[in-house]
């Protein structure tokens, strides 16, 4: 371990963890940056003032890269070699001051003490950059944990990208983004950040970077923009996910898989939700139930200049198929355009290997015969041999989209069978599936009575007398 010297410049990345991008509802195609002044650096144990009159001081635990040699115009493969060490960082920011910054973060993230670093430096040569971990604790409770296999843009790529324009000098610091879990801290809190390499020999660590939060007492003057907040800034600062607290548990999955989409559809209709079906698609595995939470991918109509900038390399399509996880359903907006493939055999296989529950696209599928042989169900609008670029530009992921006439948000619950696909708002899942299970029990009883020769009148739907007989039937089962 070695000490940290005052950096000449601090460059911070906006979004770089898939978990954070999903939380924010947007996934960048390329990295973007802002600068922090060297005067914002603080050491472990230092106090940080929440400026007087502000409400939303947020922490962001991050991995900091320390540049070890003059670096200019290196390739992504060469970028990591320019890093001499890594350490813990906390990229503090005051959301109350964002409006005046217009994206620069000068006031909101440039205050004295807003960039604690340390306490120790892990030599870069002793660790694998793809096997690092960052964790954050608020008052002793673990609130953030991310690993570098979740990065959108690897460290070497960041160094290479920045070195295209500027010389990175020894001691310069790159803050590499924060995972999901960033939130607001209050005076009296303590925030700790640690970076480590748990699988490396000796499990090297930066040690815990501790910051104590205090209340500022000096108000802002009338000669600059004063702090202000609104509900949007509060939501961004607190980091609330689209559906706080919702988890699609194994029990809920099993219950959803036990009832027909027709039954779920009728329950959603009773709650006023008529426009929650993804229409016009065919499944490669019509006998397989699909239950999962949505990840989303959006294609724009092809425009040659946009495809040149967004269609090649590690584009939004490839990132989305790499990012879709176990039990998730990748839902693709292709505008109902069937004139090219929106997914093919390799990408479908990647989703299957990741453990995804399904793929849904309202566009075409290439290599349909091969895709149909995979275990993963793929709902699609039809086959087409042409490549993506004939009709589409892969644009963005993990945002609100439209697919098959339905709006789909990241985190929505997708259920599909041979009848089709439904989108269920997470807040309604538990009550909808419970009522659907009860509805199917009632329908089983009604079918049994009809088979025995009973008349439909009064039985379907059940009147009071039949409901009493139904309750008695239930006690015998």
CSV table of C-alpha atoms in Angstrom, one decimal:
chain,number,residue,atom,x,y,z
A,1,UNK,CA,0.0,0.0,0.0
A,2,UNK,CA,1.1,3.6,-0.6
A,3,UNK,CA,0.0,7.1,0.3
A,4,UNK,CA,-2.2,9.3,-1.9
A,5,UNK,CA,-0.7,12.6,-3.3
A,6,UNK,CA,-2.9,15.5,-4.2
A,7,UNK,CA,-4.0,15.0,-7.8
A,8,UNK,CA,-3.5,17.5,-10.6
A,9,UNK,CA,-7.0,16.8,-11.9
A,10,UNK,CA,-9.9,14.6,-11.0
A,11,UNK,CA,-12.1,13.2,-13.8
A,12,UNK,CA,-15.4,11.5,-12.9
A,13,UNK,CA,-17.6,9.2,-15.0
A,14,UNK,CA,-21.3,9.8,-15.0
A,15,UNK,CA,-22.9,6.4,-15.4
A,16,UNK,CA,-20.8,3.2,-15.6
A,17,UNK,CA,-22.5,0.4,-13.7
A,18,UNK,CA,-25.4,-1.6,-15.2
A,19,UNK,CA,-27.2,-1.6,-11.9
A,20,UNK,CA,-27.0,2.2,-11.6
A,21,UNK,CA,-28.1,2.6,-15.2
A,22,UNK,CA,-31.1,0.4,-14.6
A,23,UNK,CA,-32.0,2.4,-11.5
A,24,UNK,CA,-31.8,5.7,-13.5
A,25,UNK,CA,-33.7,4.2,-16.4
A,26,UNK,CA,-31.1,5.1,-19.1
A,27,UNK,CA,-28.0,3.3,-20.4
A,28,UNK,CA,-25.4,5.5,-22.2
A,29,UNK,CA,-23.8,4.3,-25.4
A,30,UNK,CA,-20.5,5.9,-24.6
A,31,UNK,CA,-18.9,7.2,-21.3
A,32,UNK,CA,-19.3,10.8,-20.4
A,33,UNK,CA,-17.4,12.8,-17.7
A,34,UNK,CA,-17.1,15.9,-15.5
A,35,UNK,CA,-14.2,17.5,-13.6
A,36,UNK,CA,-13.8,17.9,-9.9
A,37,UNK,CA,-11.3,20.3,-8.4
A,38,UNK,CA,-8.3,19.1,-6.4
A,39,UNK,CA,-9.6,21.2,-3.5
A,40,UNK,CA,-12.5,18.8,-3.1
A,41,UNK,CA,-10.1,16.0,-1.9
A,42,UNK,CA,-10.4,14.9,1.7
A,43,UNK,CA,-8.9,12.1,3.8
A,44,UNK,CA,-10.4,9.3,5.8
A,45,UNK,CA,-11.9,10.5,9.1
A,46,UNK,CA,-12.5,14.1,7.8
A,47,UNK,CA,-15.8,15.8,8.4
A,48,UNK,CA,-17.9,17.0,5.5
A,49,UNK,CA,-20.3,19.8,5.9
A,50,UNK,CA,-23.7,19.6,4.3
A,51,UNK,CA,-24.0,23.2,3.1
A,52,UNK,CA,-26.5,25.3,5.1
A,53,UNK,CA,-29.9,25.5,3.5
A,54,UNK,CA,-29.5,22.2,1.5
A,55,UNK,CA,-31.4,19.0,1.8
A,56,UNK,CA,-30.0,16.4,-0.6
A,57,UNK,CA,-26.3,15.6,0.1
A,58,UNK,CA,-25.8,12.2,-1.6
A,59,UNK,CA,-23.0,9.7,-1.3
A,60,UNK,CA,-21.6,7.6,-4.2
A,61,UNK,CA,-19.0,4.9,-3.3
A,62,UNK,CA,-16.6,4.5,-6.2
A,63,UNK,CA,-13.3,2.9,-7.3
A,64,UNK,CA,-10.7,5.6,-8.0
A,65,UNK,CA,-7.9,4.9,-10.5
A,66,UNK,CA,-4.6,6.7,-9.9
A,67,UNK,CA,-2.6,7.4,-13.1
A,68,UNK,CA,1.1,6.3,-12.8
A,69,UNK,CA,2.7,7.8,-15.9
A,70,UNK,CA,2.2,10.4,-18.6
A,71,UNK,CA,-0.5,8.9,-20.9
A,72,UNK,CA,-1.6,10.2,-24.3
A,73,UNK,CA,-3.5,8.4,-27.1
A,74,UNK,CA,-3.3,4.8,-25.8
A,75,UNK,CA,-5.6,2.0,-26.9
A,76,UNK,CA,-8.2,0.4,-24.5
A,77,UNK,CA,-5.9,-2.6,-24.3
A,78,UNK,CA,-3.1,-0.4,-23.2
A,79,UNK,CA,-5.1,1.8,-20.8
A,80,UNK,CA,-4.9,-0.3,-17.6
A,81,UNK,CA,-1.1,-0.3,-17.9
A,82,UNK,CA,-1.2,3.4,-17.2
A,83,UNK,CA,-2.8,2.9,-13.8
A,84,UNK,CA,-0.5,2.6,-10.9
A,85,UNK,CA,-3.1,2.0,-8.2
A,86,UNK,CA,-6.7,1.9,-7.1
A,87,UNK,CA,-8.3,3.2,-4.0
A,88,UNK,CA,-11.7,4.0,-2.5
A,89,UNK,CA,-13.5,7.3,-3.3
A,90,UNK,CA,-16.8,8.9,-2.3
A,91,UNK,CA,-18.2,11.2,-5.0
A,92,UNK,CA,-20.4,13.4,-2.8
A,93,UNK,CA,-22.9,15.8,-4.4
A,94,UNK,CA,-25.6,18.2,-3.4
A,95,UNK,CA,-28.6,17.8,-5.6
A,96,UNK,CA,-30.0,21.1,-4.4
A,97,UNK,CA,-27.4,22.9,-6.6
A,98,UNK,CA,-27.7,20.9,-9.8
A,99,UNK,CA,-30.1,23.3,-11.6
A,100,UNK,CA,-27.4,26.0,-11.8
A,101,UNK,CA,-24.7,23.6,-13.0
A,102,UNK,CA,-26.6,22.5,-16.2
A,103,UNK,CA,-24.6,19.3,-16.2
A,104,UNK,CA,-21.2,20.6,-15.3
A,105,UNK,CA,-21.5,19.6,-11.6
A,106,UNK,CA,-19.2,22.5,-10.7
A,107,UNK,CA,-21.2,23.6,-7.6
A,108,UNK,CA,-23.1,20.4,-6.9
A,109,UNK,CA,-19.9,18.2,-6.7
A,110,UNK,CA,-17.0,20.6,-6.4
A,111,UNK,CA,-17.3,21.7,-2.8
A,112,UNK,CA,-14.4,21.4,-0.3
A,113,UNK,CA,-14.2,17.8,1.0
A,114,UNK,CA,-16.6,16.4,-1.6
A,115,UNK,CA,-14.0,13.8,-2.9
A,116,UNK,CA,-12.7,11.8,0.0
A,117,UNK,CA,-9.9,9.3,-1.2
A,118,UNK,CA,-8.1,6.4,0.5
A,119,UNK,CA,-7.0,5.5,3.0
A,120,UNK,CA,-4.6,3.1,1.2
A,121,UNK,CA,-3.7,2.4,-2.4
A,122,UNK,CA,-3.8,-1.1,-3.9
A,123,UNK,CA,-1.0,-1.5,-6.5
A,124,UNK,CA,-2.6,-2.0,-9.9
A,125,UNK,CA,-0.2,-4.7,-10.8
A,126,UNK,CA,-1.4,-6.9,-7.9
A,127,UNK,CA,-5.0,-7.1,-9.0
A,128,UNK,CA,-7.2,-8.0,-12.0
A,129,UNK,CA,-9.2,-4.9,-13.0
A,130,UNK,CA,-12.2,-7.2,-13.8
A,131,UNK,CA,-12.3,-8.6,-10.2
A,132,UNK,CA,-12.5,-5.6,-8.0
A,133,UNK,CA,-15.3,-4.8,-5.6
A,134,UNK,CA,-16.6,-1.5,-4.1
A,135,UNK,CA,-18.9,-1.4,-1.0
A,136,UNK,CA,-20.5,1.5,0.9
A,137,UNK,CA,-21.8,1.5,4.5
A,138,UNK,CA,-24.2,4.2,5.9
A,139,UNK,CA,-24.1,4.2,9.7
A,140,UNK,CA,-22.7,0.7,9.6
A,141,UNK,CA,-25.3,-0.8,7.3
A,142,UNK,CA,-24.2,-2.1,3.9
A,143,UNK,CA,-26.0,0.0,1.2
A,144,UNK,CA,-23.9,-0.4,-1.9
A,145,UNK,CA,-22.0,-3.3,-3.4
A,146,UNK,CA,-20.8,-3.5,-6.9
A,147,UNK,CA,-18.1,-5.5,-8.8
A,148,UNK,CA,-16.3,-4.6,-11.9
A,149,UNK,CA,-17.9,-7.3,-14.0
A,150,UNK,CA,-21.0,-5.0,-13.9
A,151,UNK,CA,-19.2,-2.1,-15.6
A,152,UNK,CA,-20.5,-0.7,-18.8
A,153,UNK,CA,-17.1,0.7,-19.7
A,154,UNK,CA,-14.0,-1.1,-18.5
A,155,UNK,CA,-11.1,0.9,-16.9
A,156,UNK,CA,-8.8,0.5,-19.9
A,157,UNK,CA,-11.5,2.0,-22.1
A,158,UNK,CA,-11.9,5.0,-19.8
A,159,UNK,CA,-8.2,5.8,-19.8
A,160,UNK,CA,-8.0,5.4,-23.6
A,161,UNK,CA,-11.0,7.6,-24.2
A,162,UNK,CA,-9.7,10.4,-22.0
A,163,UNK,CA,-6.2,10.2,-23.4
A,164,UNK,CA,-7.5,10.9,-26.9
A,165,UNK,CA,-8.0,14.5,-25.8
A,166,UNK,CA,-5.7,15.2,-22.8
A,167,UNK,CA,-2.5,14.0,-21.3
A,168,UNK,CA,-3.2,12.1,-18.1
A,169,UNK,CA,-0.4,12.8,-15.7
A,170,UNK,CA,1.0,10.9,-12.7
A,171,UNK,CA,-1.3,11.3,-9.7
A,172,UNK,CA,-4.4,12.2,-11.7
A,173,UNK,CA,-7.5,10.4,-10.5
A,174,UNK,CA,-10.4,8.9,-12.5
A,175,UNK,CA,-13.6,8.2,-10.5
A,176,UNK,CA,-15.1,5.3,-12.3
A,177,UNK,CA,-18.8,5.5,-11.4
A,178,UNK,CA,-21.0,4.2,-8.7
A,179,UNK,CA,-23.3,1.1,-8.5
A,180,UNK,CA,-26.9,1.2,-7.5
A,181,UNK,CA,-27.7,2.1,-3.9
A,182,UNK,CA,-26.4,5.7,-3.7
A,183,UNK,CA,-28.7,7.8,-1.5
A,184,UNK,CA,-29.0,10.8,0.8
A,185,UNK,CA,-27.0,11.3,4.0
A,186,UNK,CA,-27.8,13.5,6.9
A,187,UNK,CA,-25.8,15.4,9.5
A,188,UNK,CA,-24.7,13.0,12.2
A,189,UNK,CA,-24.2,10.1,9.7
A,190,UNK,CA,-21.0,8.3,8.9
A,191,UNK,CA,-20.4,7.0,5.4
A,192,UNK,CA,-17.7,4.4,4.7
A,193,UNK,CA,-16.4,3.1,1.4
A,194,UNK,CA,-14.0,0.2,0.7
A,195,UNK,CA,-12.4,-1.1,-2.4
A,196,UNK,CA,-11.0,-4.6,-2.4
A,197,UNK,CA,-10.0,-7.6,-4.6
A,198,UNK,CA,-11.4,-10.5,-2.7
A,199,UNK,CA,-10.1,-13.2,-5.1
A,200,UNK,CA,-6.6,-11.8,-5.4
A,201,UNK,CA,-3.7,-13.3,-3.3
A,202,UNK,CA,-4.0,-11.7,0.2
A,203,UNK,CA,-7.3,-10.1,-0.7
A,204,UNK,CA,-5.8,-6.6,-0.9
A,205,UNK,CA,-8.0,-3.7,0.3
A,206,UNK,CA,-8.0,0.1,0.4
A,207,UNK,CA,-9.2,0.0,4.0
A,208,UNK,CA,-12.4,1.8,4.9
A,209,UNK,CA,-12.7,5.5,3.9
A,210,UNK,CA,-14.7,7.1,6.6
A,211,UNK,CA,-16.5,10.5,6.3
A,212,UNK,CA,-18.5,12.1,9.1
A,213,UNK,CA,-21.4,14.4,8.0
A,214,UNK,CA,-21.9,17.7,9.8
A,215,UNK,CA,-24.4,20.5,9.3
A,216,UNK,CA,-23.1,23.7,7.7
A,217,UNK,CA,-23.9,27.0,9.4
A,218,UNK,CA,-22.9,29.7,6.8
A,219,UNK,CA,-25.9,30.5,4.5
A,220,UNK,CA,-25.5,31.1,0.7
A,221,UNK,CA,-25.3,34.8,-0.3
A,222,UNK,CA,-27.6,36.6,-2.7
A,223,UNK,CA,-24.8,36.8,-5.4
A,224,UNK,CA,-25.3,33.3,-6.8
A,225,UNK,CA,-28.0,30.7,-7.5
A,226,UNK,CA,-29.4,29.5,-4.2
A,227,UNK,CA,-30.2,25.8,-3.4
A,228,UNK,CA,-33.6,24.6,-4.7
A,229,UNK,CA,-35.1,21.1,-4.9
A,230,UNK,CA,-38.2,19.5,-6.5
A,231,UNK,CA,-39.7,16.0,-6.5
A,232,UNK,CA,-37.5,14.9,-9.5
A,233,UNK,CA,-34.3,15.9,-7.7
A,234,UNK,CA,-35.5,14.2,-4.5
A,235,UNK,CA,-36.2,11.0,-6.4
A,236,UNK,CA,-32.8,11.0,-8.1
A,237,UNK,CA,-31.0,11.8,-4.9
A,238,UNK,CA,-32.7,9.2,-2.8
A,239,UNK,CA,-32.2,6.6,-5.5
A,240,UNK,CA,-35.6,5.1,-5.2
A,241,UNK,CA,-36.1,2.2,-7.8
A,242,UNK,CA,-39.2,2.3,-10.0
A,243,UNK,CA,-41.0,-0.1,-7.6
A,244,UNK,CA,-39.5,0.2,-4.2
A,245,UNK,CA,-39.2,-3.0,-2.3
A,246,UNK,CA,-40.7,-5.3,-5.0
A,247,UNK,CA,-39.0,-8.6,-5.5
A,248,UNK,CA,-40.3,-11.3,-7.8
A,249,UNK,CA,-39.7,-14.2,-5.4
A,250,UNK,CA,-39.6,-17.9,-6.4
A,251,UNK,CA,-43.0,-18.2,-4.6
A,252,UNK,CA,-44.6,-15.4,-6.7
A,253,UNK,CA,-43.0,-16.9,-9.9
A,254,UNK,CA,-44.6,-20.3,-9.1
A,255,UNK,CA,-48.0,-18.7,-8.5
A,256,UNK,CA,-47.9,-16.7,-11.7
A,257,UNK,CA,-46.8,-19.8,-13.6
A,258,UNK,CA,-49.8,-21.8,-12.2
A,259,UNK,CA,-52.5,-19.6,-13.7
A,260,UNK,CA,-53.4,-18.8,-17.3
A,261,UNK,CA,-52.7,-15.4,-18.8
A,262,UNK,CA,-56.5,-15.3,-19.7
A,263,UNK,CA,-57.2,-15.4,-15.9
A,264,UNK,CA,-54.6,-12.8,-15.1
A,265,UNK,CA,-56.0,-10.6,-17.9
A,266,UNK,CA,-59.5,-10.7,-16.5
A,267,UNK,CA,-58.1,-9.7,-13.1
A,268,UNK,CA,-56.2,-6.8,-14.6
A,269,UNK,CA,-59.3,-5.7,-16.4
A,270,UNK,CA,-61.2,-5.6,-13.1
A,271,UNK,CA,-58.6,-3.1,-12.0
A,272,UNK,CA,-59.1,-0.9,-15.0
A,273,UNK,CA,-56.0,-2.1,-16.9
A,274,UNK,CA,-57.2,-3.0,-20.5
A,275,UNK,CA,-54.0,-2.1,-22.3
A,276,UNK,CA,-51.5,-4.5,-20.9
A,277,UNK,CA,-51.2,-7.2,-23.5
A,278,UNK,CA,-48.3,-7.4,-26.0
A,279,UNK,CA,-50.1,-8.3,-29.2
A,280,UNK,CA,-49.4,-9.9,-32.5
A,281,UNK,CA,-46.4,-12.1,-31.6
A,282,UNK,CA,-45.7,-15.8,-32.0
A,283,UNK,CA,-43.7,-17.9,-29.5
A,284,UNK,CA,-40.9,-20.3,-30.5
A,285,UNK,CA,-41.9,-22.4,-27.5
A,286,UNK,CA,-45.7,-22.0,-27.2
A,287,UNK,CA,-45.9,-24.7,-24.6
A,288,UNK,CA,-43.4,-23.0,-22.2
A,289,UNK,CA,-44.6,-20.4,-19.7
A,290,UNK,CA,-42.7,-17.2,-19.4
A,291,UNK,CA,-42.5,-15.4,-16.1
A,292,UNK,CA,-39.9,-12.7,-15.4
A,293,UNK,CA,-39.1,-9.0,-14.8
A,294,UNK,CA,-38.6,-6.8,-17.8
A,295,UNK,CA,-35.3,-5.5,-19.1
A,296,UNK,CA,-35.8,-3.3,-22.2
A,297,UNK,CA,-34.1,-2.4,-25.4
A,298,UNK,CA,-35.2,0.2,-27.9
A,299,UNK,CA,-34.5,0.4,-31.7
A,300,UNK,CA,-34.9,3.6,-33.7
A,301,UNK,CA,-35.7,3.6,-37.4
A,302,UNK,CA,-32.5,3.3,-39.4
A,303,UNK,CA,-30.7,6.4,-40.4
A,304,UNK,CA,-27.4,5.8,-42.0
A,305,UNK,CA,-25.4,8.4,-40.0
A,306,UNK,CA,-26.9,7.2,-36.7
A,307,UNK,CA,-26.2,3.6,-37.5
A,308,UNK,CA,-22.6,4.6,-38.2
A,309,UNK,CA,-22.3,6.1,-34.7
A,310,UNK,CA,-24.5,3.7,-32.8
A,311,UNK,CA,-24.7,0.4,-34.7
A,312,UNK,CA,-21.2,-0.9,-34.6
A,313,UNK,CA,-18.9,-2.1,-31.8
A,314,UNK,CA,-20.4,-2.9,-28.3
A,315,UNK,CA,-23.7,-1.2,-29.2
A,316,UNK,CA,-26.9,-1.0,-27.1
A,317,UNK,CA,-28.2,-4.3,-28.5
A,318,UNK,CA,-25.1,-6.3,-27.5
A,319,UNK,CA,-25.0,-4.6,-24.1
A,320,UNK,CA,-28.6,-5.4,-23.5
A,321,UNK,CA,-28.1,-9.1,-24.3
A,322,UNK,CA,-25.0,-9.2,-22.1
A,323,UNK,CA,-26.8,-7.5,-19.2
A,324,UNK,CA,-30.1,-9.5,-19.2
A,325,UNK,CA,-29.9,-11.7,-16.1
A,326,UNK,CA,-31.4,-14.8,-14.6
A,327,UNK,CA,-35.2,-14.7,-14.5
A,328,UNK,CA,-35.4,-11.6,-16.6
A,329,UNK,CA,-37.2,-11.1,-19.9
A,330,UNK,CA,-35.6,-8.8,-22.5
A,331,UNK,CA,-38.4,-6.8,-24.2
A,332,UNK,CA,-37.5,-5.1,-27.5
A,333,UNK,CA,-39.2,-2.1,-29.1
A,334,UNK,CA,-38.9,-2.5,-32.9
A,335,UNK,CA,-42.1,-0.6,-33.8
A,336,UNK,CA,-43.7,-3.6,-35.3
A,337,UNK,CA,-41.2,-3.5,-38.2
A,338,UNK,CA,-40.6,-7.0,-39.5
A,339,UNK,CA,-38.3,-6.1,-42.4
A,340,UNK,CA,-35.1,-7.2,-40.6
A,341,UNK,CA,-33.9,-9.4,-37.8
A,342,UNK,CA,-33.8,-7.8,-34.3
A,343,UNK,CA,-32.3,-10.9,-32.6
A,344,UNK,CA,-30.5,-13.9,-34.0
A,345,UNK,CA,-29.1,-17.2,-32.9
A,346,UNK,CA,-26.0,-15.9,-31.1
A,347,UNK,CA,-27.7,-13.2,-29.1
A,348,UNK,CA,-30.6,-15.5,-28.2
A,349,UNK,CA,-28.1,-18.1,-27.0
A,350,UNK,CA,-26.3,-15.4,-24.9
A,351,UNK,CA,-29.6,-14.6,-23.2
A,352,UNK,CA,-30.2,-18.3,-22.6
A,353,UNK,CA,-26.8,-18.8,-21.1
A,354,UNK,CA,-27.4,-15.8,-18.8
A,355,UNK,CA,-30.5,-17.6,-17.5
A,356,UNK,CA,-33.0,-15.2,-19.0
A,357,UNK,CA,-36.6,-16.3,-18.8
A,358,UNK,CA,-37.5,-15.1,-22.3
A,359,UNK,CA,-37.0,-12.7,-25.2
A,360,UNK,CA,-39.9,-10.5,-26.6
A,361,UNK,CA,-39.6,-8.5,-29.8
A,362,UNK,CA,-42.3,-6.9,-32.0
A,363,UNK,CA,-39.8,-7.1,-34.9
A,364,UNK,CA,-38.3,-10.0,-36.9
A,365,UNK,CA,-36.0,-12.8,-35.9
A,366,UNK,CA,-33.0,-14.0,-37.9
A,367,UNK,CA,-31.9,-17.7,-37.9
A,368,UNK,CA,-35.4,-18.6,-36.7
A,369,UNK,CA,-35.0,-22.3,-37.0
A,370,UNK,CA,-32.0,-22.3,-34.8
A,371,UNK,CA,-33.6,-19.8,-32.3
A,372,UNK,CA,-36.6,-22.1,-32.1
A,373,UNK,CA,-34.4,-25.0,-31.1
A,374,UNK,CA,-33.1,-23.1,-28.0
A,375,UNK,CA,-34.8,-23.7,-24.7
A,376,UNK,CA,-35.4,-20.0,-24.2
A,377,UNK,CA,-38.8,-18.9,-25.5
A,378,UNK,CA,-38.7,-16.0,-28.0
A,379,UNK,CA,-41.8,-14.1,-28.9
A,380,UNK,CA,-41.5,-12.4,-32.3
A,381,UNK,CA,-43.4,-10.9,-35.2
A,382,UNK,CA,-42.0,-13.2,-37.8
A,383,UNK,CA,-38.8,-14.4,-39.5
A,384,UNK,CA,-36.5,-12.3,-41.7
A,385,UNK,CA,-33.0,-12.9,-43.0
A,386,UNK,CA,-31.8,-9.3,-43.2
A,387,UNK,CA,-29.4,-7.8,-40.6
A,388,UNK,CA,-30.5,-5.3,-38.0
A,389,UNK,CA,-29.1,-2.2,-39.9
A,390,UNK,CA,-31.5,-2.6,-42.8
A,391,UNK,CA,-34.3,-1.2,-40.6
A,392,UNK,CA,-33.1,-0.4,-37.1
A,393,UNK,CA,-30.5,1.5,-35.1
A,394,UNK,CA,-29.9,0.0,-31.6
A,395,UNK,CA,-30.4,3.1,-29.5
A,396,UNK,CA,-30.9,2.6,-25.7
A,397,UNK,CA,-31.6,0.1,-23.0
A,398,UNK,CA,-33.5,-0.1,-19.7
A,399,UNK,CA,-35.9,2.7,-20.5
A,400,UNK,CA,-39.7,2.9,-21.0
A,401,UNK,CA,-40.5,1.4,-24.4
A,402,UNK,CA,-43.5,0.3,-26.5
A,403,UNK,CA,-43.8,-3.3,-27.7
A,404,UNK,CA,-46.7,-4.9,-29.4
A,405,UNK,CA,-48.9,-2.0,-28.5
A,406,UNK,CA,-48.1,-2.1,-24.8
A,407,UNK,CA,-45.9,0.2,-22.7
A,408,UNK,CA,-43.2,-1.7,-20.8
A,409,UNK,CA,-41.1,-0.3,-18.0
A,410,UNK,CA,-37.9,-1.8,-16.6
A,411,UNK,CA,-39.0,-4.0,-13.7
A,412,UNK,CA,-42.5,-4.7,-14.9
A,413,UNK,CA,-43.5,-8.3,-14.6
A,414,UNK,CA,-44.0,-10.2,-17.9
A,415,UNK,CA,-46.1,-13.3,-18.1
A,416,UNK,CA,-46.6,-15.3,-21.2
A,417,UNK,CA,-48.1,-18.6,-22.5
A,418,UNK,CA,-49.7,-19.9,-25.7
A,419,UNK,CA,-52.4,-17.2,-25.5
A,420,UNK,CA,-49.9,-14.3,-25.4
A,421,UNK,CA,-48.1,-11.9,-23.2
A,422,UNK,CA,-49.2,-9.6,-20.3
A,423,UNK,CA,-47.4,-6.7,-18.6
A,424,UNK,CA,-48.2,-6.5,-14.9
A,425,UNK,CA,-47.3,-3.5,-12.8
A,426,UNK,CA,-45.1,-4.8,-9.9
A,427,UNK,CA,-47.3,-3.1,-7.3
A,428,UNK,CA,-50.3,-5.2,-8.4
A,429,UNK,CA,-48.6,-8.6,-8.8
A,430,UNK,CA,-49.4,-10.1,-5.4
A,431,UNK,CA,-53.1,-9.2,-5.3
A,432,UNK,CA,-53.6,-10.0,-9.0
A,433,UNK,CA,-52.1,-13.5,-8.7
A,434,UNK,CA,-53.9,-14.3,-5.5
A,435,UNK,CA,-57.3,-13.3,-7.0
A,436,UNK,CA,-56.4,-15.2,-10.2
A,437,UNK,CA,-55.7,-18.4,-8.2
A,438,UNK,CA,-59.1,-18.0,-6.5
A,439,UNK,CA,-60.8,-17.3,-9.8
A,440,UNK,CA,-59.4,-20.6,-11.3
A,441,UNK,CA,-60.6,-22.5,-8.3
A,442,UNK,CA,-64.1,-21.2,-8.8
A,443,UNK,CA,-63.9,-22.0,-12.5
A,444,UNK,CA,-62.8,-25.5,-11.7
A,445,UNK,CA,-65.8,-26.0,-9.5
A,446,UNK,CA,-68.1,-24.5,-12.1
A,447,UNK,CA,-66.7,-26.9,-14.8
A,448,UNK,CA,-67.2,-29.8,-12.5
A,449,UNK,CA,-70.8,-28.8,-11.9
A,450,UNK,CA,-71.5,-28.4,-15.6
A,451,UNK,CA,-69.9,-31.8,-16.3
A,452,UNK,CA,-72.4,-33.2,-13.7
A,453,UNK,CA,-75.3,-31.7,-15.7
A,454,UNK,CA,-76.0,-28.5,-13.9
A,455,UNK,CA,-77.5,-25.5,-15.8
A,456,UNK,CA,-75.4,-22.4,-16.4
A,457,UNK,CA,-78.1,-20.0,-15.1
A,458,UNK,CA,-77.1,-18.9,-11.6
A,459,UNK,CA,-73.9,-21.0,-11.7
A,460,UNK,CA,-71.8,-18.9,-14.1
A,461,UNK,CA,-71.4,-16.4,-12.4
A,462,UNK,CA,-72.3,-18.0,-9.1
A,463,UNK,CA,-75.3,-16.7,-7.2
A,464,UNK,CA,-75.5,-16.8,-3.4
A,465,UNK,CA,-76.7,-20.4,-3.3
A,466,UNK,CA,-74.0,-21.6,-5.6
A,467,UNK,CA,-71.4,-19.7,-3.6
A,468,UNK,CA,-72.4,-21.5,-0.5
A,469,UNK,CA,-72.1,-24.9,-2.3
A,470,UNK,CA,-68.7,-23.7,-3.6
A,471,UNK,CA,-67.5,-23.0,0.0
A,472,UNK,CA,-68.6,-26.5,1.0
A,473,UNK,CA,-66.8,-28.0,-2.0
A,474,UNK,CA,-63.6,-26.2,-1.0
A,475,UNK,CA,-63.7,-27.8,2.5
A,476,UNK,CA,-63.8,-31.2,1.0
A,477,UNK,CA,-60.6,-30.7,-1.1
